[in-house]
C-alpha cells in the first residue's frame, strides 16, 4: 500500500498473480484531497477504517463508479473500470453494494426485491427468481421470500439486502458500514450472513466496528486525511497499532519513545517496563497497553504527568495525563479526588505493555 502517487505500484507488485480476480485501485480525487491505493486478492476481505472525512466514502464511491477519479486506475476482476481513457458505468461494473440501510423496494415482496438485480441484468424471470431463492437461502432468510419488506425487522431487511447483492453474482462486494444502523442484538446474525457473502470473493468493508473487522476481514488499511497510514492483518493493526486512529479504534493507548533493555523510555519522560519486548535498546519504539490496565497514584508507581482532561467512557472515567491514559471507576476517581491540573503517576504492569518497532 502507499500513501503517495510515487509509490502507487506497490499493491500491484504484491498481487501480480491474483489481481485479475480481485481489486487493484489507485483512487485520486483532487477536490476531496484523496490519494489512496488498495489491492484486494481473490477471496480476500479488506477492511477500510479511519476517522470521518478520511476518504472511506470517496474510495467506495470510486470503486462503485458513482464518483469519477481525477487520476489513477480501478481494476475489478481484471477489467479496467476507471482509467485515463475508460470509465465503466456503475450499472455495468458487477459490484454488489450493501450499505448502512437496506432500502428495499416497498412495491415488491422480498423475493421480487432480490430477483430485481438479475432481471435488470437480463436474466429471465424464472432464472432470476431461482437465483434469488438461492441467495436468500445462503443468508438464512429463505422463509421470508413472500413477505412485504415493510414488515421486516432491521436485521431481516439487512440480510435480504445482502441476498440482493449476492443474487447478481458480483465480481466485488462493497460493504459500507453494513451493521451500523442495527441494534447490538441483531448484528451477530447479520455478520453471519456477511461471512457467507464474502466467502470466496473479493470484498471491501468500510466499518467503524472493530468486532466486524475481526469477524470478517483478512487485512486492514487505515486512512487518515485521504492517505493510507497503516496496514496489516487485524491482529497486527488492532494488537500493535502504529497510528493514532488505529490505537483508538482498538481501544489501546499508544505511546512513543526509545527502547530500553526492559521496556521503553517515553518521549515525555519516565519509563514503562514490558513483558513483550522485541526492540533492541536505543531504537525508536512504540508501546501499547489497555487503559484499564493503568494504575493511577498520587506518588510513585510510574511516570509523572499532569492531568489534562477527564472523559466519561463506557461506565468508566478516562483520565488523560499527557500522552498516558488510565480508565478508572467513578468511585475510585472520586476517592482520589483527581482533577485536571493535578500531578499524578501512571503505572502499568509489565505483562500489560507491548513494546514493538514502528512499521514502515
CSV table of C-alpha atoms in Angstrom, one decimal:
chain,number,residue,atom,x,y,z
A,1,UNK,CA,0.0,0.0,0.0
A,2,UNK,CA,1.0,3.6,-0.4
A,3,UNK,CA,0.0,7.0,0.7
A,4,UNK,CA,1.5,8.8,-2.3
A,5,UNK,CA,1.3,8.6,-6.0
A,6,UNK,CA,5.0,8.0,-6.4
A,7,UNK,CA,4.6,4.5,-4.7
A,8,UNK,CA,1.2,3.6,-6.2
A,9,UNK,CA,2.6,0.5,-7.9
A,10,UNK,CA,3.2,-1.3,-4.6
A,11,UNK,CA,-0.2,-3.1,-4.4
A,12,UNK,CA,0.3,-4.4,-8.0
A,13,UNK,CA,3.7,-5.8,-7.1
A,14,UNK,CA,2.2,-7.8,-4.2
A,15,UNK,CA,-0.8,-9.1,-6.2
A,16,UNK,CA,0.8,-9.8,-9.5
A,17,UNK,CA,-0.6,-13.3,-9.6
A,18,UNK,CA,-4.0,-12.7,-8.1
A,19,UNK,CA,-5.2,-9.2,-9.0
A,20,UNK,CA,-7.0,-10.4,-12.1
A,21,UNK,CA,-9.7,-11.9,-9.8
A,22,UNK,CA,-9.7,-9.1,-7.2
A,23,UNK,CA,-9.4,-5.4,-6.9
A,24,UNK,CA,-6.4,-3.2,-7.8
A,25,UNK,CA,-7.2,0.5,-7.4
A,26,UNK,CA,-5.4,3.9,-7.2
A,27,UNK,CA,-8.0,6.5,-6.5
A,28,UNK,CA,-7.1,10.2,-6.8
A,29,UNK,CA,-9.9,12.7,-6.2
A,30,UNK,CA,-8.4,16.2,-6.0
A,31,UNK,CA,-11.2,18.2,-4.6
A,32,UNK,CA,-11.5,15.8,-1.7
A,33,UNK,CA,-7.7,15.6,-1.2
A,34,UNK,CA,-7.8,11.8,-1.5
A,35,UNK,CA,-5.0,9.7,-2.9
A,36,UNK,CA,-5.4,6.1,-1.9
A,37,UNK,CA,-4.1,2.8,-3.3
A,38,UNK,CA,-5.5,-0.6,-2.3
A,39,UNK,CA,-5.2,-4.1,-3.6
A,40,UNK,CA,-7.6,-7.0,-2.7
A,41,UNK,CA,-6.8,-10.6,-3.7
A,42,UNK,CA,-9.4,-13.1,-4.8
A,43,UNK,CA,-11.4,-14.3,-1.9
A,44,UNK,CA,-9.9,-11.6,0.4
A,45,UNK,CA,-11.9,-9.2,2.6
A,46,UNK,CA,-10.1,-5.9,3.1
A,47,UNK,CA,-11.4,-3.7,5.9
A,48,UNK,CA,-11.0,0.1,5.5
A,49,UNK,CA,-11.1,2.1,8.7
A,50,UNK,CA,-10.4,5.7,9.6
A,51,UNK,CA,-12.0,8.9,11.1
A,52,UNK,CA,-14.8,10.7,9.5
A,53,UNK,CA,-13.5,12.6,6.4
A,54,UNK,CA,-10.6,10.3,5.9
A,55,UNK,CA,-11.6,9.3,2.4
A,56,UNK,CA,-13.5,6.0,3.1
A,57,UNK,CA,-16.7,7.0,1.3
A,58,UNK,CA,-14.7,8.5,-1.6
A,59,UNK,CA,-13.0,5.2,-2.1
A,60,UNK,CA,-16.2,3.2,-2.1
A,61,UNK,CA,-17.9,5.7,-4.5
A,62,UNK,CA,-15.0,5.5,-6.9
A,63,UNK,CA,-14.9,1.7,-6.8
A,64,UNK,CA,-18.7,1.6,-7.4
A,65,UNK,CA,-18.5,4.0,-10.3
A,66,UNK,CA,-20.5,6.7,-8.6
A,67,UNK,CA,-17.6,9.2,-8.5
A,68,UNK,CA,-15.2,9.9,-11.3
A,69,UNK,CA,-11.5,9.9,-10.4
A,70,UNK,CA,-9.0,12.6,-11.4
A,71,UNK,CA,-6.1,10.2,-11.7
A,72,UNK,CA,-5.2,6.6,-11.1
A,73,UNK,CA,-6.9,3.4,-12.1
A,74,UNK,CA,-9.5,1.0,-10.9
A,75,UNK,CA,-9.3,-2.6,-12.0
A,76,UNK,CA,-12.1,-5.0,-10.9
A,77,UNK,CA,-11.7,-8.7,-11.7
A,78,UNK,CA,-9.0,-8.0,-14.2
A,79,UNK,CA,-11.1,-5.4,-16.1
A,80,UNK,CA,-10.3,-1.7,-16.0
A,81,UNK,CA,-13.3,0.1,-14.7
A,82,UNK,CA,-11.8,3.5,-14.4
A,83,UNK,CA,-8.7,4.9,-16.0
A,84,UNK,CA,-7.3,7.8,-18.1
A,85,UNK,CA,-9.4,6.8,-21.1
A,86,UNK,CA,-12.1,4.5,-19.8
A,87,UNK,CA,-14.9,4.7,-17.3
A,88,UNK,CA,-17.3,1.8,-17.0
A,89,UNK,CA,-20.8,3.0,-15.8
A,90,UNK,CA,-21.8,1.9,-12.3
A,91,UNK,CA,-24.6,-0.5,-13.5
A,92,UNK,CA,-22.0,-2.4,-15.7
A,93,UNK,CA,-19.4,-3.0,-13.0
A,94,UNK,CA,-20.8,-6.1,-11.4
A,95,UNK,CA,-20.5,-4.5,-8.0
A,96,UNK,CA,-22.6,-5.8,-5.1
A,97,UNK,CA,-23.2,-2.9,-2.7
A,98,UNK,CA,-24.5,-3.4,0.9
A,99,UNK,CA,-24.9,0.0,2.5
A,100,UNK,CA,-26.0,1.1,6.0
A,101,UNK,CA,-29.7,0.8,5.2
A,102,UNK,CA,-31.3,-1.9,3.0
A,103,UNK,CA,-33.6,0.5,1.0
A,104,UNK,CA,-35.8,-2.4,-0.2
A,105,UNK,CA,-38.5,-1.6,-2.8
A,106,UNK,CA,-41.8,-1.4,-1.0
A,107,UNK,CA,-43.8,-2.3,-4.1
A,108,UNK,CA,-42.1,-5.8,-4.4
A,109,UNK,CA,-42.1,-8.7,-2.0
A,110,UNK,CA,-38.8,-10.0,-0.6
A,111,UNK,CA,-38.3,-12.5,-3.5
A,112,UNK,CA,-39.0,-9.7,-6.0
A,113,UNK,CA,-36.5,-7.4,-4.4
A,114,UNK,CA,-33.7,-10.0,-4.6
A,115,UNK,CA,-34.7,-11.0,-8.1
A,116,UNK,CA,-34.6,-7.4,-9.3
A,117,UNK,CA,-30.9,-7.3,-9.9
A,118,UNK,CA,-30.7,-10.4,-12.1
A,119,UNK,CA,-33.7,-9.3,-14.0
A,120,UNK,CA,-32.2,-5.9,-14.6
A,121,UNK,CA,-29.0,-7.7,-15.9
A,122,UNK,CA,-31.1,-9.5,-18.5
A,123,UNK,CA,-31.9,-12.8,-16.8
A,124,UNK,CA,-35.3,-14.4,-17.5
A,125,UNK,CA,-38.0,-14.3,-14.8
A,126,UNK,CA,-37.6,-18.0,-13.8
A,127,UNK,CA,-33.8,-17.7,-13.7
A,128,UNK,CA,-33.9,-14.5,-11.7
A,129,UNK,CA,-36.3,-16.0,-9.1
A,130,UNK,CA,-34.1,-19.2,-8.8
A,131,UNK,CA,-31.0,-17.1,-8.2
A,132,UNK,CA,-33.0,-15.0,-5.7
A,133,UNK,CA,-34.2,-18.1,-3.7
A,134,UNK,CA,-30.6,-19.5,-3.7
A,135,UNK,CA,-29.3,-16.2,-2.3
A,136,UNK,CA,-32.0,-15.9,0.3
A,137,UNK,CA,-31.2,-19.5,1.4
A,138,UNK,CA,-27.5,-18.7,1.6
A,139,UNK,CA,-28.0,-16.0,4.2
A,140,UNK,CA,-30.7,-17.9,6.2
A,141,UNK,CA,-33.8,-16.0,5.3
A,142,UNK,CA,-35.5,-18.2,2.6
A,143,UNK,CA,-38.6,-18.3,4.8
A,144,UNK,CA,-39.1,-14.5,4.1
A,145,UNK,CA,-39.5,-14.8,0.4
A,146,UNK,CA,-43.2,-13.9,0.3
A,147,UNK,CA,-43.0,-11.2,2.9
A,148,UNK,CA,-43.7,-7.5,2.4
A,149,UNK,CA,-40.4,-5.8,3.1
A,150,UNK,CA,-42.1,-3.2,5.3
A,151,UNK,CA,-42.9,-5.9,7.8
A,152,UNK,CA,-39.3,-7.0,8.3
A,153,UNK,CA,-37.1,-6.2,11.3
A,154,UNK,CA,-33.9,-4.3,10.7
A,155,UNK,CA,-31.8,-7.4,10.8
A,156,UNK,CA,-34.1,-9.3,8.5
A,157,UNK,CA,-34.1,-6.4,6.0
A,158,UNK,CA,-30.3,-6.2,6.0
A,159,UNK,CA,-29.9,-9.9,5.4
A,160,UNK,CA,-32.3,-9.5,2.5
A,161,UNK,CA,-30.2,-6.7,1.2
A,162,UNK,CA,-27.1,-9.0,1.4
A,163,UNK,CA,-29.0,-11.6,-0.6
A,164,UNK,CA,-29.9,-9.0,-3.1
A,165,UNK,CA,-26.2,-8.2,-3.6
A,166,UNK,CA,-25.3,-11.9,-3.9
A,167,UNK,CA,-28.1,-12.7,-6.4
A,168,UNK,CA,-26.3,-10.7,-9.1
A,169,UNK,CA,-23.1,-12.8,-8.7
A,170,UNK,CA,-21.0,-9.7,-8.2
A,171,UNK,CA,-17.3,-9.6,-9.1
A,172,UNK,CA,-16.6,-7.5,-6.0
A,173,UNK,CA,-18.7,-6.8,-2.8
A,174,UNK,CA,-18.6,-3.4,-1.3
A,175,UNK,CA,-19.8,-3.3,2.3
A,176,UNK,CA,-20.3,0.2,3.5
A,177,UNK,CA,-20.9,0.1,7.3
A,178,UNK,CA,-23.4,-2.7,6.8
A,179,UNK,CA,-24.3,-3.1,10.5
A,180,UNK,CA,-24.1,0.4,11.8
A,181,UNK,CA,-27.8,1.1,11.6
A,182,UNK,CA,-28.6,-2.1,13.6
A,183,UNK,CA,-29.1,-2.6,17.3
A,184,UNK,CA,-26.5,-4.7,19.1
A,185,UNK,CA,-28.8,-7.7,19.4
A,186,UNK,CA,-29.1,-8.2,15.6
A,187,UNK,CA,-25.6,-7.5,14.5
A,188,UNK,CA,-24.3,-11.1,15.1
A,189,UNK,CA,-26.9,-12.6,12.8
A,190,UNK,CA,-26.1,-10.1,10.1
A,191,UNK,CA,-22.4,-10.7,10.5
A,192,UNK,CA,-23.0,-14.4,9.9
A,193,UNK,CA,-24.8,-13.5,6.7
A,194,UNK,CA,-21.9,-11.3,5.7
A,195,UNK,CA,-19.4,-14.1,6.3
A,196,UNK,CA,-21.3,-16.2,3.8
A,197,UNK,CA,-21.4,-13.3,1.4
A,198,UNK,CA,-17.6,-12.6,1.4
A,199,UNK,CA,-16.5,-16.2,1.3
A,200,UNK,CA,-14.7,-16.8,-2.0
A,201,UNK,CA,-15.0,-13.4,-3.5
A,202,UNK,CA,-13.1,-10.1,-3.0
A,203,UNK,CA,-14.7,-7.6,-0.7
A,204,UNK,CA,-14.1,-4.1,0.6
A,205,UNK,CA,-15.6,-3.5,4.1
A,206,UNK,CA,-15.9,0.1,5.4
A,207,UNK,CA,-16.6,0.0,9.1
A,208,UNK,CA,-16.4,1.7,12.5
A,209,UNK,CA,-16.7,-1.6,14.4
A,210,UNK,CA,-13.6,-3.4,15.5
A,211,UNK,CA,-15.6,-6.6,16.1
A,212,UNK,CA,-16.7,-6.5,12.4
A,213,UNK,CA,-13.0,-6.3,11.4
A,214,UNK,CA,-12.1,-9.3,13.5
A,215,UNK,CA,-15.1,-11.3,12.3
A,216,UNK,CA,-14.8,-10.6,8.6
A,217,UNK,CA,-11.5,-9.1,7.4
A,218,UNK,CA,-8.3,-10.7,6.3
A,219,UNK,CA,-6.4,-7.4,6.1
A,220,UNK,CA,-7.0,-3.8,7.3
A,221,UNK,CA,-6.0,-0.4,5.9
A,222,UNK,CA,-6.2,2.7,8.0
A,223,UNK,CA,-7.0,6.0,6.2
A,224,UNK,CA,-6.3,9.4,7.6
A,225,UNK,CA,-6.6,12.7,5.7
A,226,UNK,CA,-7.1,10.9,2.4
A,227,UNK,CA,-4.0,8.7,2.7
A,228,UNK,CA,-3.2,5.1,3.8
A,229,UNK,CA,-1.2,5.5,7.1
A,230,UNK,CA,-1.2,1.9,8.2
A,231,UNK,CA,-2.0,-1.6,7.0
A,232,UNK,CA,-1.7,-5.2,8.0
A,233,UNK,CA,-3.6,-8.2,9.4
A,234,UNK,CA,-6.3,-7.5,12.0
A,235,UNK,CA,-4.0,-9.0,14.7
A,236,UNK,CA,-1.2,-6.6,13.8
A,237,UNK,CA,-3.2,-3.4,13.3
A,238,UNK,CA,-5.5,-3.9,16.3
A,239,UNK,CA,-2.9,-5.5,18.6
A,240,UNK,CA,0.1,-3.5,17.7
A,241,UNK,CA,-1.1,-0.2,16.2
A,242,UNK,CA,1.2,2.4,14.8
A,243,UNK,CA,-1.2,5.2,14.0
A,244,UNK,CA,-3.3,7.2,16.5
A,245,UNK,CA,-6.5,6.2,14.9
A,246,UNK,CA,-5.8,2.5,14.9
A,247,UNK,CA,-4.9,2.7,18.6
A,248,UNK,CA,-8.2,4.5,19.4
A,249,UNK,CA,-10.1,2.1,17.1
A,250,UNK,CA,-8.7,-0.9,19.0
A,251,UNK,CA,-9.2,0.7,22.4
A,252,UNK,CA,-5.4,0.8,23.2
A,253,UNK,CA,-3.2,3.6,24.5
A,254,UNK,CA,-0.2,4.2,22.2
A,255,UNK,CA,2.9,5.9,23.4
A,256,UNK,CA,6.3,6.6,21.7
A,257,UNK,CA,9.8,6.5,22.9
A,258,UNK,CA,13.1,4.7,22.8
A,259,UNK,CA,13.6,1.0,23.6
A,260,UNK,CA,15.5,0.1,26.8
A,261,UNK,CA,16.7,-3.2,28.0
A,262,UNK,CA,13.4,-3.9,29.7
A,263,UNK,CA,10.9,-1.7,28.1
A,264,UNK,CA,10.6,1.9,26.7
A,265,UNK,CA,11.8,5.3,27.8
A,266,UNK,CA,8.9,7.6,27.0
A,267,UNK,CA,9.4,10.8,24.9
A,268,UNK,CA,7.6,12.7,27.6
A,269,UNK,CA,9.9,11.3,30.4
A,270,UNK,CA,9.8,8.2,32.5
A,271,UNK,CA,9.8,4.5,31.6
A,272,UNK,CA,7.4,1.6,31.2
A,273,UNK,CA,8.7,-1.9,31.6
A,274,UNK,CA,7.3,-4.6,29.3
A,275,UNK,CA,6.8,-8.3,29.3
A,276,UNK,CA,6.6,-8.3,25.5
A,277,UNK,CA,9.7,-6.7,24.2
A,278,UNK,CA,11.5,-7.3,20.9
A,279,UNK,CA,13.2,-4.0,20.1
A,280,UNK,CA,17.0,-3.6,20.6
A,281,UNK,CA,17.8,-0.9,23.2
A,282,UNK,CA,18.4,2.6,21.7
A,283,UNK,CA,16.0,2.1,18.8
A,284,UNK,CA,12.7,4.0,18.3
A,285,UNK,CA,9.8,2.1,19.8
A,286,UNK,CA,6.1,2.1,20.4
A,287,UNK,CA,4.3,0.8,23.4
A,288,UNK,CA,0.6,-0.2,23.6
A,289,UNK,CA,-1.5,-1.0,26.7
A,290,UNK,CA,-5.2,-1.0,27.6
A,291,UNK,CA,-6.2,2.0,29.7
A,292,UNK,CA,-7.9,-0.3,32.2
A,293,UNK,CA,-4.5,-1.8,33.0
A,294,UNK,CA,-3.1,1.5,34.0
A,295,UNK,CA,-2.8,2.3,37.7
A,296,UNK,CA,-3.2,6.0,38.8
A,297,UNK,CA,-1.5,7.1,42.1
A,298,UNK,CA,-0.6,10.4,43.7
A,299,UNK,CA,3.0,9.4,44.4
A,300,UNK,CA,5.3,6.9,42.8
A,301,UNK,CA,4.5,3.8,40.6
A,302,UNK,CA,5.1,5.1,37.1
A,303,UNK,CA,5.9,8.2,35.1
A,304,UNK,CA,4.7,11.5,36.5
A,305,UNK,CA,2.2,13.5,34.4
A,306,UNK,CA,-0.2,16.4,34.7
A,307,UNK,CA,-3.9,15.5,34.3
A,308,UNK,CA,-5.3,17.4,31.3
A,309,UNK,CA,-8.8,16.0,31.0
A,310,UNK,CA,-11.4,13.7,32.4
A,311,UNK,CA,-13.6,11.8,29.9
A,312,UNK,CA,-16.6,9.5,30.6
A,313,UNK,CA,-16.3,6.3,28.6
A,314,UNK,CA,-18.5,3.2,28.9
A,315,UNK,CA,-19.2,3.4,32.6
A,316,UNK,CA,-15.6,4.4,33.4
A,317,UNK,CA,-13.8,7.7,33.6
A,318,UNK,CA,-10.7,8.1,31.3
A,319,UNK,CA,-8.0,10.2,32.9
A,320,UNK,CA,-5.8,11.9,30.3
A,321,UNK,CA,-2.4,12.6,31.7
A,322,UNK,CA,-0.2,13.9,28.9
A,323,UNK,CA,0.2,11.1,26.4
A,324,UNK,CA,-0.7,8.5,29.1
A,325,UNK,CA,-4.3,7.5,29.9
A,326,UNK,CA,-6.0,5.4,32.6
A,327,UNK,CA,-9.5,4.2,32.9
A,328,UNK,CA,-10.9,4.3,36.5
A,329,UNK,CA,-14.3,3.6,38.0
A,330,UNK,CA,-16.1,6.7,39.2
A,331,UNK,CA,-15.9,5.7,42.9
A,332,UNK,CA,-12.1,5.2,42.6
A,333,UNK,CA,-11.6,8.5,40.9
A,334,UNK,CA,-13.8,10.3,43.4
A,335,UNK,CA,-11.9,8.7,46.3
A,336,UNK,CA,-8.6,10.0,44.8
A,337,UNK,CA,-10.1,13.5,44.2
A,338,UNK,CA,-8.2,13.8,40.9
A,339,UNK,CA,-9.0,16.9,38.8
A,340,UNK,CA,-7.4,18.5,35.7
A,341,UNK,CA,-4.2,20.2,36.6
A,342,UNK,CA,-3.3,17.7,39.3
A,343,UNK,CA,0.1,15.9,39.2
A,344,UNK,CA,-0.3,12.0,39.1
A,345,UNK,CA,1.8,8.9,38.4
A,346,UNK,CA,0.6,6.4,35.8
A,347,UNK,CA,1.9,2.9,36.1
A,348,UNK,CA,1.2,-0.2,34.0
A,349,UNK,CA,2.2,-3.8,34.9
A,350,UNK,CA,4.9,-5.1,32.6
A,351,UNK,CA,2.7,-8.0,31.5
A,352,UNK,CA,0.2,-5.5,30.1
A,353,UNK,CA,2.6,-3.5,28.0
A,354,UNK,CA,3.7,-4.5,24.5
A,355,UNK,CA,6.8,-2.8,23.1
A,356,UNK,CA,7.5,-3.1,19.4
A,357,UNK,CA,9.2,-1.3,16.5
A,358,UNK,CA,7.3,1.2,14.3
A,359,UNK,CA,6.4,-0.3,10.9
A,360,UNK,CA,7.3,1.3,7.6
